[in-house]
Short mmCIF file of C-alpha atoms and ligand atoms in Angstrom, two decimals:
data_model
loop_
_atom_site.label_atom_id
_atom_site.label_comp_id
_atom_site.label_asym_id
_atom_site.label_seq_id
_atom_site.Cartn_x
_atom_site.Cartn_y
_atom_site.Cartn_z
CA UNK A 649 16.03 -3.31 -14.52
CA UNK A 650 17.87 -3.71 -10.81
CA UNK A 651 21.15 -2.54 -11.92
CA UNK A 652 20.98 -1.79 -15.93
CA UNK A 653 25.03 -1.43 -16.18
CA UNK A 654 25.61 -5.17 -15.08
CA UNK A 655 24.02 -7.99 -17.00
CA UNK A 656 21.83 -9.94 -15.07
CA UNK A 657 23.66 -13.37 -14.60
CA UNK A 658 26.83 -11.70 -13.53
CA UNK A 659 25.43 -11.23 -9.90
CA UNK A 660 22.95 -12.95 -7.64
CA UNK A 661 19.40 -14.29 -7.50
CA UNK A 662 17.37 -11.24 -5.90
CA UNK A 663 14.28 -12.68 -4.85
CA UNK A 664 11.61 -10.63 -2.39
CA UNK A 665 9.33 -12.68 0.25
CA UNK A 666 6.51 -10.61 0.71
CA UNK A 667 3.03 -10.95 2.41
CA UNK A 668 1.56 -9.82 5.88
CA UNK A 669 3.18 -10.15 9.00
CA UNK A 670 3.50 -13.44 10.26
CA UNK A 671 2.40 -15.75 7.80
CA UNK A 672 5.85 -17.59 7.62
CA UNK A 673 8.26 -15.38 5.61
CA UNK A 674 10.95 -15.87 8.06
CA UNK A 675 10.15 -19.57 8.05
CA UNK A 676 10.24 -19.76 4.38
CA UNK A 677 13.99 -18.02 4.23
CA UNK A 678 14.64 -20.27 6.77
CA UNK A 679 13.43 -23.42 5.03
CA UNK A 680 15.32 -22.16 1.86
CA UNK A 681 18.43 -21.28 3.71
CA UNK A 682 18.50 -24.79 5.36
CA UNK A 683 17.63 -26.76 2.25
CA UNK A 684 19.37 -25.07 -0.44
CA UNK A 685 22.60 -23.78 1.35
CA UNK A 686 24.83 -26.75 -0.09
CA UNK A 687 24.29 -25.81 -3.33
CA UNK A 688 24.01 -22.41 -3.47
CA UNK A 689 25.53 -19.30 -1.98
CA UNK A 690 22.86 -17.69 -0.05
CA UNK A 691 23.00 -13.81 1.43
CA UNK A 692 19.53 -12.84 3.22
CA UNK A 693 18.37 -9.24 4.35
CA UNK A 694 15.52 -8.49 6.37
CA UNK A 695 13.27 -5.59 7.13
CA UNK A 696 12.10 -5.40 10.29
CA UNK A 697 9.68 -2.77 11.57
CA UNK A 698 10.91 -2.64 14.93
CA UNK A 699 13.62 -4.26 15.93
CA UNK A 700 16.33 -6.76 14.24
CA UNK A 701 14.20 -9.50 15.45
CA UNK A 702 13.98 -11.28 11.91
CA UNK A 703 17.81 -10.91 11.27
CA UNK A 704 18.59 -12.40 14.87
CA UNK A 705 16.11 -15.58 14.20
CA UNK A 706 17.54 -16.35 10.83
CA UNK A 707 20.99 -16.32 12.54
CA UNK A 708 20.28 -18.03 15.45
CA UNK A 709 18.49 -20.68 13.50
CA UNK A 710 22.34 -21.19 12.02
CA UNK A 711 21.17 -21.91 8.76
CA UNK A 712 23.95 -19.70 7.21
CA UNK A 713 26.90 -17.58 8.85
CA UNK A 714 25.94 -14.20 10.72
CA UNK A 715 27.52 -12.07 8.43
CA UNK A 716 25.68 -13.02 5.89
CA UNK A 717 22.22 -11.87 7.07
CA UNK A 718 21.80 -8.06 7.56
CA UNK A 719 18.95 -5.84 8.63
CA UNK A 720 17.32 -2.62 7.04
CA UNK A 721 15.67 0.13 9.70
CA UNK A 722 12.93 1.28 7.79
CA UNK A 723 11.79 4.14 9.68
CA UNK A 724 8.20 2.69 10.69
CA UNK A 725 7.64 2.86 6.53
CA UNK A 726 8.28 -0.72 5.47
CA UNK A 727 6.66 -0.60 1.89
CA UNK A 728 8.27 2.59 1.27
CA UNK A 729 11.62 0.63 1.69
CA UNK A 730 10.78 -1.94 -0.51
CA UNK A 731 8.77 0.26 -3.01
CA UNK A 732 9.15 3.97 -3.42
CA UNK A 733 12.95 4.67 -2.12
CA UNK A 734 14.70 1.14 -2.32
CA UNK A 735 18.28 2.53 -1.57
CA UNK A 736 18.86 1.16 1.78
CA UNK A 737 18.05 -2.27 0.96
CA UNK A 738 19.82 -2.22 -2.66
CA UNK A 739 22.46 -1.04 -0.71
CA UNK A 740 22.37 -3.88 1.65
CA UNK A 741 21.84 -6.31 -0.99
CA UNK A 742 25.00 -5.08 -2.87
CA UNK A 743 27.27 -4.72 0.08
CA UNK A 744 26.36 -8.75 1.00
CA UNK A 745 27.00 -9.36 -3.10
CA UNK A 746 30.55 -7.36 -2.73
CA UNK A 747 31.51 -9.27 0.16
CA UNK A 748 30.40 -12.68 -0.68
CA UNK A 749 30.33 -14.77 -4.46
CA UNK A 750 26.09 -15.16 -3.79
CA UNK A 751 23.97 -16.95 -6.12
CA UNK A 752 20.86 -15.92 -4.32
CA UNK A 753 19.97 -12.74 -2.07
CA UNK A 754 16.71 -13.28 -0.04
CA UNK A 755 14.63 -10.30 0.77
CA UNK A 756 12.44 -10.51 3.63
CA UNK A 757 9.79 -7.52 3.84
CA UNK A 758 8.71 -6.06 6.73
CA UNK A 759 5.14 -7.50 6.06
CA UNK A 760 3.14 -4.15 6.77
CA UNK A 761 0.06 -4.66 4.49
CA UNK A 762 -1.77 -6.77 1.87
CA UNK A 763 -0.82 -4.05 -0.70
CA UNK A 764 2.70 -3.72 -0.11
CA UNK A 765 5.29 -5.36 -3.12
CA UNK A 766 8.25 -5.16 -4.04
CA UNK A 767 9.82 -2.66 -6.44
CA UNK A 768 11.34 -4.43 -9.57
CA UNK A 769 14.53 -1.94 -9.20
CA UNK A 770 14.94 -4.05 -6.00
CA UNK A 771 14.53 -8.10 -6.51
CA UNK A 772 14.30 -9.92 -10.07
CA UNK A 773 11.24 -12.01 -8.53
CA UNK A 774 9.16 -12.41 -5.71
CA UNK A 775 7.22 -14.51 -3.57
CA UNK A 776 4.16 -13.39 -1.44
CA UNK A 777 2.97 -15.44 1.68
CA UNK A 778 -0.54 -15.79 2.98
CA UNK A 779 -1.47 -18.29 5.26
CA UNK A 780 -4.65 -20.34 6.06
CA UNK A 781 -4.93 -19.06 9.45
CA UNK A 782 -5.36 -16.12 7.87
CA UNK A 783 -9.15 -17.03 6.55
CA UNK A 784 -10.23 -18.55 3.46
CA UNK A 785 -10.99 -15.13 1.61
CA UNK A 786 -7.92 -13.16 1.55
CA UNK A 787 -6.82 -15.04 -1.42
CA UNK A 788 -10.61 -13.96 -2.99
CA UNK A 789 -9.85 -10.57 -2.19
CA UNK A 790 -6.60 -10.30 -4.11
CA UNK A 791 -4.11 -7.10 -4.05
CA UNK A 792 -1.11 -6.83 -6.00
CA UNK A 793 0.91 -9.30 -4.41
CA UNK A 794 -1.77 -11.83 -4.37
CA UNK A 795 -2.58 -11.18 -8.17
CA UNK A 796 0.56 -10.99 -9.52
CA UNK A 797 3.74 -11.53 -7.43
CA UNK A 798 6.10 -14.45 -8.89
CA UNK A 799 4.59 -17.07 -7.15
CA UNK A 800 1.80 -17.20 -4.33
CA UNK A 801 2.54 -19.39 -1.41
CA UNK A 802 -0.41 -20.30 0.76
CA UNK A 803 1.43 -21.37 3.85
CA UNK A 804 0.71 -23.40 7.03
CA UNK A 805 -1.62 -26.24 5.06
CA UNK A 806 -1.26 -28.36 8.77
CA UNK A 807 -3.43 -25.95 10.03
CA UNK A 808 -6.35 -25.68 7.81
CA UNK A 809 -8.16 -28.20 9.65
CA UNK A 810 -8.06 -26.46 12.60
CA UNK A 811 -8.83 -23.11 10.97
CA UNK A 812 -11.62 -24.60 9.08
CA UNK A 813 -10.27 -23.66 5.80
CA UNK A 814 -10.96 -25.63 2.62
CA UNK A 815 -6.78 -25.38 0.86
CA UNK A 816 -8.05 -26.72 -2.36
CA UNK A 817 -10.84 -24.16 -2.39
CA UNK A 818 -8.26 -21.22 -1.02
CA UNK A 819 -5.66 -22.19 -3.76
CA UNK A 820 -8.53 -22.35 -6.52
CA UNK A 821 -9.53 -18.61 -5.45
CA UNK A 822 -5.85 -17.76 -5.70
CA UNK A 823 -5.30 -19.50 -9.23
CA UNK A 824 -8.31 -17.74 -10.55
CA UNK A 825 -7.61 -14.51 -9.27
CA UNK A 826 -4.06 -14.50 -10.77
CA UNK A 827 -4.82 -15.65 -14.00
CA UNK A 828 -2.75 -18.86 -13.77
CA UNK A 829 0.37 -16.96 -12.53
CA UNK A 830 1.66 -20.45 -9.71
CA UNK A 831 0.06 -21.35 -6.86
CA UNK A 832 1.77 -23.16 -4.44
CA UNK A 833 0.35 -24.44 -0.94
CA UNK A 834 2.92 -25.03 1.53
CA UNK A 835 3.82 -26.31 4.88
CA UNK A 836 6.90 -26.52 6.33
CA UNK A 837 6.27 -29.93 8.03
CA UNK A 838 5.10 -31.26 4.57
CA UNK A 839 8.74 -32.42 2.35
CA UNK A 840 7.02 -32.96 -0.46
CA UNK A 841 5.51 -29.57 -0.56
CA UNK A 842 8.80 -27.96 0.47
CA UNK A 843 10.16 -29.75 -2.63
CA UNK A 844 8.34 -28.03 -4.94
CA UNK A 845 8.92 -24.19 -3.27
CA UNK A 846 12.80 -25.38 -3.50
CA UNK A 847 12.13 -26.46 -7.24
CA UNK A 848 10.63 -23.39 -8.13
CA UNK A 849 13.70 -21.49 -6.30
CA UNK A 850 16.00 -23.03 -8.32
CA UNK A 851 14.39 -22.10 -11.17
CA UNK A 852 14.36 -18.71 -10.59
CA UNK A 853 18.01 -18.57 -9.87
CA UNK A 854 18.99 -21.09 -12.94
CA UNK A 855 16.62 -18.93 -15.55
CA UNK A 856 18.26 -15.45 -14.01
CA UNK A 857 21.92 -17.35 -14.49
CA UNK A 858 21.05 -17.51 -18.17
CA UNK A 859 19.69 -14.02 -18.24
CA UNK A 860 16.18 -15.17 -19.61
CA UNK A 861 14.31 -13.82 -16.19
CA UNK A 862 12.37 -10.33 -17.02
CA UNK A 863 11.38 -9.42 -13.67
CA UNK A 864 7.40 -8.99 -14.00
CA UNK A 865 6.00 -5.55 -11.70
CA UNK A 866 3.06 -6.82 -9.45
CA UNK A 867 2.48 -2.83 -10.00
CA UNK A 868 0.36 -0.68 -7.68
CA UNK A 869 -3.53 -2.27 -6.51
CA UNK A 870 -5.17 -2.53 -10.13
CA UNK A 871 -8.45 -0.81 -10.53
CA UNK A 872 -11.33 -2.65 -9.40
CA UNK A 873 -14.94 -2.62 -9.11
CA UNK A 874 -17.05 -1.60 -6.03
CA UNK A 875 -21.21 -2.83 -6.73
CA UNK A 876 -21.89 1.04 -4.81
CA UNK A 877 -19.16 3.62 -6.68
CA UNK A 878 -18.48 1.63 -9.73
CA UNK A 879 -14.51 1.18 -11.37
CA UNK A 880 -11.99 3.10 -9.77
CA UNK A 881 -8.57 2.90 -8.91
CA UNK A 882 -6.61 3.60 -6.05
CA UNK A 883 -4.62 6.74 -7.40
CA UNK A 884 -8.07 8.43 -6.68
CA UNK A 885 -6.97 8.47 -3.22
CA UNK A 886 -3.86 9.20 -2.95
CA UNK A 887 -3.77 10.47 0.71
CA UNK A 888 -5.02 7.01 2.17
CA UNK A 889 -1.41 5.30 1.12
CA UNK A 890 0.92 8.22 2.04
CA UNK A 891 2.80 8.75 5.54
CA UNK B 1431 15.61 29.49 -4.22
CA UNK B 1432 17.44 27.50 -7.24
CA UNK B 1433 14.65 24.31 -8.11
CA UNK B 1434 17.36 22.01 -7.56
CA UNK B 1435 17.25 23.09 -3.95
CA UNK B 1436 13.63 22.18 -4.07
CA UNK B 1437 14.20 18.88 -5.11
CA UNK B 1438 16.73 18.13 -2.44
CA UNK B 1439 14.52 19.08 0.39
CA UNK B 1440 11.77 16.81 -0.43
CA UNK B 1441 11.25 13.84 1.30
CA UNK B 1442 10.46 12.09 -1.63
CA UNK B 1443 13.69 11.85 -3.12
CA UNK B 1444 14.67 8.65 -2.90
CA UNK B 1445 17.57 8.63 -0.80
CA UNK B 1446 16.86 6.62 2.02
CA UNK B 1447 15.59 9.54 4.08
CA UNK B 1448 12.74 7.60 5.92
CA UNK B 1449 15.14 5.66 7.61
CA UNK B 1450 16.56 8.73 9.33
CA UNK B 1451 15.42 10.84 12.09
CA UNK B 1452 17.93 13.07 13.03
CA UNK B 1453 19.23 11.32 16.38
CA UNK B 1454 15.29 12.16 17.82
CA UNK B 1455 14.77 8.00 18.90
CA UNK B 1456 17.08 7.82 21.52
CA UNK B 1457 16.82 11.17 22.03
CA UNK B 1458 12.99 10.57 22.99
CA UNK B 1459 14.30 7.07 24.92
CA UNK B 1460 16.73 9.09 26.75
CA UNK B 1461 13.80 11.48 27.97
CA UNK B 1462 13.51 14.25 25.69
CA UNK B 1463 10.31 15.99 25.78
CA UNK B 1464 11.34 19.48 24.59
CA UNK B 1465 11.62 18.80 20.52
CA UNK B 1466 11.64 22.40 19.27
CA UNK B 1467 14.45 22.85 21.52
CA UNK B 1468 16.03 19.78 20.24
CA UNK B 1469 15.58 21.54 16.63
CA UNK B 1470 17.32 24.50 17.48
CA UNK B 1471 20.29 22.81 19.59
CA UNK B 1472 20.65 20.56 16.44
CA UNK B 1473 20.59 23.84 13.41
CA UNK B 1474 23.25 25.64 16.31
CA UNK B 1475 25.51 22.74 16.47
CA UNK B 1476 26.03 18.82 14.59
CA UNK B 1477 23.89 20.54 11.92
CA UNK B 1478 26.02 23.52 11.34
CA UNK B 1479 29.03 21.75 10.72
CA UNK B 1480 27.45 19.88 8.45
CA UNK B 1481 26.00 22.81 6.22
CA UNK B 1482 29.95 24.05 6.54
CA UNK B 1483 31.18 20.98 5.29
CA UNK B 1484 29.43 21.34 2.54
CA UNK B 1485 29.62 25.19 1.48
CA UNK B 1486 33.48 24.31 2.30
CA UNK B 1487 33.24 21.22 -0.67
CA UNK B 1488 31.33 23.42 -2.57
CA UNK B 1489 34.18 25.97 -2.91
CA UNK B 1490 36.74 23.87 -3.05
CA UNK B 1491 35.60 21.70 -6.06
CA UNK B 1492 34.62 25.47 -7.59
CA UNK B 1493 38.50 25.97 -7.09
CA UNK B 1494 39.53 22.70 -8.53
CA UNK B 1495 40.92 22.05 -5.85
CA UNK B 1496 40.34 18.10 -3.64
CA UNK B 1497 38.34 17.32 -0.31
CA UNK B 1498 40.97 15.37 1.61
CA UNK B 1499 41.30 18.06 3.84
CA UNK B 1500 37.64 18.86 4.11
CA UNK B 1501 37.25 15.54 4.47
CA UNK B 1502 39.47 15.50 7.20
CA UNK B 1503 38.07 18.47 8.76
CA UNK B 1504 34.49 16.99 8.77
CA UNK B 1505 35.73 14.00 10.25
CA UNK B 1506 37.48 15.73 12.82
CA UNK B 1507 34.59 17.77 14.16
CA UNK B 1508 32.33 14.54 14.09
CA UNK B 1509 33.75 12.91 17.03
CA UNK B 1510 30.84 10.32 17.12
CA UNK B 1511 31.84 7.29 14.70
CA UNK B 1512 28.03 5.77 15.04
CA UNK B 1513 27.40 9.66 13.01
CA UNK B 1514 29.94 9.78 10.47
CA UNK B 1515 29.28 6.25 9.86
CA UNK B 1516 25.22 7.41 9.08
CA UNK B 1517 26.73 10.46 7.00
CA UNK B 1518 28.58 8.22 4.98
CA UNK B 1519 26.05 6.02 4.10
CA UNK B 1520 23.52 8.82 3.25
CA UNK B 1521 26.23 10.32 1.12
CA UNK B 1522 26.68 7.14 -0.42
CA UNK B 1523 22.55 7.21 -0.76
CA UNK B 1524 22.67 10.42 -2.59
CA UNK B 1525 25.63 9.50 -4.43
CA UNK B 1526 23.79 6.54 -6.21
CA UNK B 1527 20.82 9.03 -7.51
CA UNK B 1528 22.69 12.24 -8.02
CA UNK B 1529 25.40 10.10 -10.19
CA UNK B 1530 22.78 9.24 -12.17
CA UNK B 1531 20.92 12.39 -12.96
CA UNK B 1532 23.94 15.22 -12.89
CA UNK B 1533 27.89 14.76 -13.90
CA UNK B 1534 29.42 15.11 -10.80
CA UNK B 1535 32.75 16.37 -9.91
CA UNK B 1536 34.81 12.71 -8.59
CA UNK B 1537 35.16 12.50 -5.57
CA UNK B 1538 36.62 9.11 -3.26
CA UNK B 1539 34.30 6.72 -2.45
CA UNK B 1540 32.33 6.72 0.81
CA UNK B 1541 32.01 10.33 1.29
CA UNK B 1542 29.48 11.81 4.16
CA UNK B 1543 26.52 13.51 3.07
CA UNK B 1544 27.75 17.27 2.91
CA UNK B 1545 30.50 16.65 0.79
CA UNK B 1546 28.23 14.68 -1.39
CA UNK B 1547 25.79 17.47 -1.76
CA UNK B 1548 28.35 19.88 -2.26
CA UNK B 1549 29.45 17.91 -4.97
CA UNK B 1550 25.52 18.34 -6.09
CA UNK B 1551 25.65 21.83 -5.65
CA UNK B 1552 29.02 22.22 -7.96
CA UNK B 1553 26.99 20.43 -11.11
CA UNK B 1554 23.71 22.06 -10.61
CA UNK B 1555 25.26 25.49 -9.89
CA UNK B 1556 23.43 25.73 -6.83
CA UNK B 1557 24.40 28.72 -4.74
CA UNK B 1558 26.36 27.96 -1.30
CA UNK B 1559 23.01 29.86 0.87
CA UNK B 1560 20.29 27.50 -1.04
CA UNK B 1561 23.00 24.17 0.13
CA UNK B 1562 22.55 25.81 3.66
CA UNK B 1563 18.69 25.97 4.06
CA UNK B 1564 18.51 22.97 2.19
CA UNK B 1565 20.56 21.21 4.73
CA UNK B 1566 18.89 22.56 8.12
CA UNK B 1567 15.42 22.42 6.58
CA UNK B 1568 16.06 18.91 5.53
CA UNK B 1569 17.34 18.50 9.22
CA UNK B 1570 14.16 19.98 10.95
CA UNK B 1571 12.05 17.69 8.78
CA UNK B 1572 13.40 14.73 9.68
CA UNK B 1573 13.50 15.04 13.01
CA UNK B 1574 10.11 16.24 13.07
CA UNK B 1575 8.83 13.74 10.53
CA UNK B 1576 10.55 11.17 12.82
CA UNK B 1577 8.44 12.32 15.78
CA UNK B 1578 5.00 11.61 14.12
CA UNK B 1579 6.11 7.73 14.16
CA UNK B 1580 7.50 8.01 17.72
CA UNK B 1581 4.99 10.02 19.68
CA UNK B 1582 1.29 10.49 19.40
CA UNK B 1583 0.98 13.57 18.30
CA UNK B 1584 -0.91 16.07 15.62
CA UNK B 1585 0.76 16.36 12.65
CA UNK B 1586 -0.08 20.12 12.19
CA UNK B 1587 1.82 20.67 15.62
CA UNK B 1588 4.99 19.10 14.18
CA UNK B 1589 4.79 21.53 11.52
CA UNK B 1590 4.74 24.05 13.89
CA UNK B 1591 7.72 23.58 15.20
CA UNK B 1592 8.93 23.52 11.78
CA UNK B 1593 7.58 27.04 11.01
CA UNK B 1594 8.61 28.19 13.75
CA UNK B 1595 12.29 27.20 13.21
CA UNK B 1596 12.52 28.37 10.34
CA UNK B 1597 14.18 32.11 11.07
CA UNK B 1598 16.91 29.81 12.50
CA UNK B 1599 17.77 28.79 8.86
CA UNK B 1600 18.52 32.23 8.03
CA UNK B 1601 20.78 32.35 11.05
CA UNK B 1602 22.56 29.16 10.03
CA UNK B 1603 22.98 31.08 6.53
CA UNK B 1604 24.45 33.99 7.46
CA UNK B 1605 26.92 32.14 9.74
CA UNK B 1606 28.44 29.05 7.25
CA UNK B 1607 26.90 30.71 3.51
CA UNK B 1608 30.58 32.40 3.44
CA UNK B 1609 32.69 29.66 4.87
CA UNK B 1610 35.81 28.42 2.12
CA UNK B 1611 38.21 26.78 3.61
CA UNK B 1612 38.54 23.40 6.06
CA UNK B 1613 39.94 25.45 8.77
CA UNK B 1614 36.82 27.90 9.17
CA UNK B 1615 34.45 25.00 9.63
CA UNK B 1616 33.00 25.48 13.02
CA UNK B 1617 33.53 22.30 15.39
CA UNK B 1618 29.88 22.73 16.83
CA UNK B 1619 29.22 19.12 18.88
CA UNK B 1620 26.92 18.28 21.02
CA UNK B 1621 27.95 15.59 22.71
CA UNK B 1622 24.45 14.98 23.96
CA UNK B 1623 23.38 14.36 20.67
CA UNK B 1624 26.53 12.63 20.09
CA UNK B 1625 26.48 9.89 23.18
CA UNK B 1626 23.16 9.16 21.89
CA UNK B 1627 24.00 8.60 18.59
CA UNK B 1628 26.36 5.73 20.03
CA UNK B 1629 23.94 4.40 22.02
CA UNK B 1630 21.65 3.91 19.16
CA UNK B 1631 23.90 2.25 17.05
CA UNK B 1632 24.06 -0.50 19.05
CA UNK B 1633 20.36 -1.28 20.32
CA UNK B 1634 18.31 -3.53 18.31
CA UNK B 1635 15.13 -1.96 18.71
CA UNK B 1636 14.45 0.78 16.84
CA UNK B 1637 12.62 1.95 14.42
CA UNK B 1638 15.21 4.37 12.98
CA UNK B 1639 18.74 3.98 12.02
CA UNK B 1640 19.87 6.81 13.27
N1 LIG C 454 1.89 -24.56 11.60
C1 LIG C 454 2.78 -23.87 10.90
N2 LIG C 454 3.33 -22.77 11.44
C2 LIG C 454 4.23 -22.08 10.70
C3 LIG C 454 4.62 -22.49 9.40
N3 LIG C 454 5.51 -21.59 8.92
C4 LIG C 454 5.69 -20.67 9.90
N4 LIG C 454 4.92 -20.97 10.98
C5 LIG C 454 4.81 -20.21 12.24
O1 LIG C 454 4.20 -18.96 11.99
C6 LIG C 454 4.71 -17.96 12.87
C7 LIG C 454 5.18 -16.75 12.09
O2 LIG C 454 6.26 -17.17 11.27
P1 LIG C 454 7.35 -16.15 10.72
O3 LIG C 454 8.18 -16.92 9.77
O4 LIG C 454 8.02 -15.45 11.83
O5 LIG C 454 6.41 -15.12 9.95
P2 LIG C 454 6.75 -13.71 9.26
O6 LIG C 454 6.28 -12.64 10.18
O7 LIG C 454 5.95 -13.69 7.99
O8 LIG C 454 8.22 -13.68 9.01
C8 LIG C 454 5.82 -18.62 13.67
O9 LIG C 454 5.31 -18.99 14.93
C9 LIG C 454 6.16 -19.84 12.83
O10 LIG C 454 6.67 -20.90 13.60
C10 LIG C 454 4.02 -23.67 8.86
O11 LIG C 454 4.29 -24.11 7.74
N5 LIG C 454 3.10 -24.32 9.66
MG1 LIG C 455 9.61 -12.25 9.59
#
């Protein structure tokens, strides 16, 4: 669906990182930047709400060359750019594809919400990052990204002890809420754990190579079921998500 | 008003129009606090050009005949290259969609917004005066749109200054609406606005990209 007059293993990997702010998206492009850059051409593009902060950290961290990492403005509407009107970052994802033979295009979000996901006209799969520090329950609570995204990463495992957070327990909310879709806790200062994320990466990009990857729509919040009002879904208030 | 017109003055359209805000950011940061009067300098100058540049394109590609030269004109009466840089790549924005919904006339790649909506206006017939409101109503939107994320403020008094900007549209109409050729597009800068627009380009903190 991204571009239907190419097939999809003549271009790159497009792969979203999703997930609030500050639960190690960055860090995880890093990570994959650092680890996988001998093997595979890597372009990254990053939205930012404010400033180009992202774009400058994942080229100061000199994991790949400046060029190749370019930020979005999003106007202060960061899920709009990655959901309703994708055509500054498609456009910023081409232009890095045009100017460079990529195998992989990382697309940071700009990590407004728990709702926000990517649009499947934008990446072929996606990622979306909670952390432990975040609290045991967000991955009980679910949301699109949580339920459905590509693979769930619950990241910063080091902490949980300090946080008081059970990973096993957090990961088994997060495999039951999304049906068995992966589940993958992660921490940076953990190699074998950063194995498997890498794994799975390369994966992704070897299954989109030979044009077997149907990129799956986490879609908008499902409808759910409040004990006081009963099923309803989140179209009934339309208002509450516009800006 | 042709429904095509409607279309292209909606916000939703997805054409990368959220990440505009019509040069209000460092406007603001430079210490603008009169934004209806930024409105109106905007529809009397950068903003009339543009709604010529595109009435122009529009009756050129009715002629058959090329844009270089309104191309050229544009370019020449948009001394700021942080602006036609932003025109180009919300032309190139539009061109993406449009290409895919209406056959448009060719045109070289790149082109700045006006030209590609005149282009728009060619395939969907859409008369030269509906291009023109679309254009400045488009323009007080985002700038006013753009203020709601920058300032605290109510939205209803942003639409205020909307309404009460609109007469200018009909101003901006009856100036450009009749406007053929590259020659008669007036060079209206501000090079205010302009200055800013340079400034802009090369902060990293903002919100907006232009
Ligand atoms: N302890 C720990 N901290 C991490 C880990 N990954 C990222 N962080 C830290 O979490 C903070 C936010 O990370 P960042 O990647 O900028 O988050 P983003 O806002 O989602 O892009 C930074 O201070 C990182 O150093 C991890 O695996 N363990
Ligand atoms: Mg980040």
């Amino acid at each position: 669906m991204p571009d239907p007059t190419r097939a999809p293993s003549t271009r790159a990997l497009r792969l979203g990182i999703c997930g609030p702010v500050g639960t190690g998206k960055s860090s995880l492009i890093m990570t994959i930047c650092a680890s996988l850059a001998a093997e595979l051409e890597i372009g990254v593009v990053t939205n930012d709400i404010y400033t180009d902060e992202d774009a400058r950290m994942i080229r100061a961290a000199g994991v790949l060359p400046s060029a190749r990492v370019v930020a979005v403005e999003t106007g202060a509407c960061p899920h709009t750019a990655i959901r309703d009107d994708v055509t500054a970052n498609l456009m910023a994802v081409e232009d890095l594809e045009a100017a460079f033979a990529l195998d992989l295009v990382l697309v940071e979000s700009g990590g407004d919400n728990l709702t926000a996901t990517f649009s499947p006209a934008l990446v072929d799969t996606q990622i979306f990052v909670i952390d432990v520090a975040g609290g045991g329950d967000v991955a009980r609570k679910g949301g699109p990204g949580i339920e459905r995204a590509d693979l769930l990463v619950v990241n910063k495992t080091d902490l949980a002890p300090h946080v008081g957070v059970a990973v096993e327990e957090m990961c088994a909310d997060a495999t039951a809420a999304r049906e068995g879709r992966p589940v993958l806790a992660l921490s940076r200062h953990d190699p074998d754990l950063v194995a498997l994320l890498l794994d799975w990466v390369r994966g992704q990009v070897a299954s989109h190579a030979a044009g077997t990857l149907v990129p799956a729509d986490p879609g908008p919040m499902a409808p759910h079921f409040h004990a006081e009002t009963g099923w309803h879904s989140h179209d009934d208030h339309p208002l509450t998500h516009q800006h | 008003m042709h429904p095509v017109a409607l279309l292209l003055s909606d916000a939703r359209l997805p054409v990368a129009g959220h990440t505009q805000s019509g040069g209000l950011e460092p406007a603001l940061a430079a210490g603008l606090d009169d934004v209806p009067g930024y409105l109106a300098l905007r529809l009397a100058t950068v903003t009339r050009t543009e709604a010529a540049t595109a009435v122009v394109t529009l009756a050129h590609l009715q002629r058959g005949e090329g844009i270089d030269a309104v191309y050229d004109a544009w370019a020449a009466r948009t001394p700021s290259a942080a602006m036609r840089e932003t025109s180009r790549e919300l032309g190139r924005a539009l061109w993406r969609l449009a290409s895919r919904l209406w056959p448009l006339p060719p045109l070289p790649a790149w082109m700045p917004r006006p030209v590609v909506l005149g282009a728009v206006a060619v395939a969907c017939d859409l008369p030269a005066e509906d291009l023109v409101r679309v254009i400045g109503y488009d323009d007080l939107q985002t700038v006013a749109s753009a203020a709601l994320k920058l300032r605290p403020l109510d939205p209803a008094v942003a639409t205020g200054w909307v309404v009460a900007a609109l007469p200018l549209l009909d101003q901006l109409a009856s100036s450009v609406t009749g406007l053929a050729r590259p020659e008669e597009i007036p060079a209206t800068g501000a090079p205010w606005i302009e200055q800013l627009a340079e400034t802009h380009a090369a902060t990293s903190r903002r919100l907006f990209r232009a």
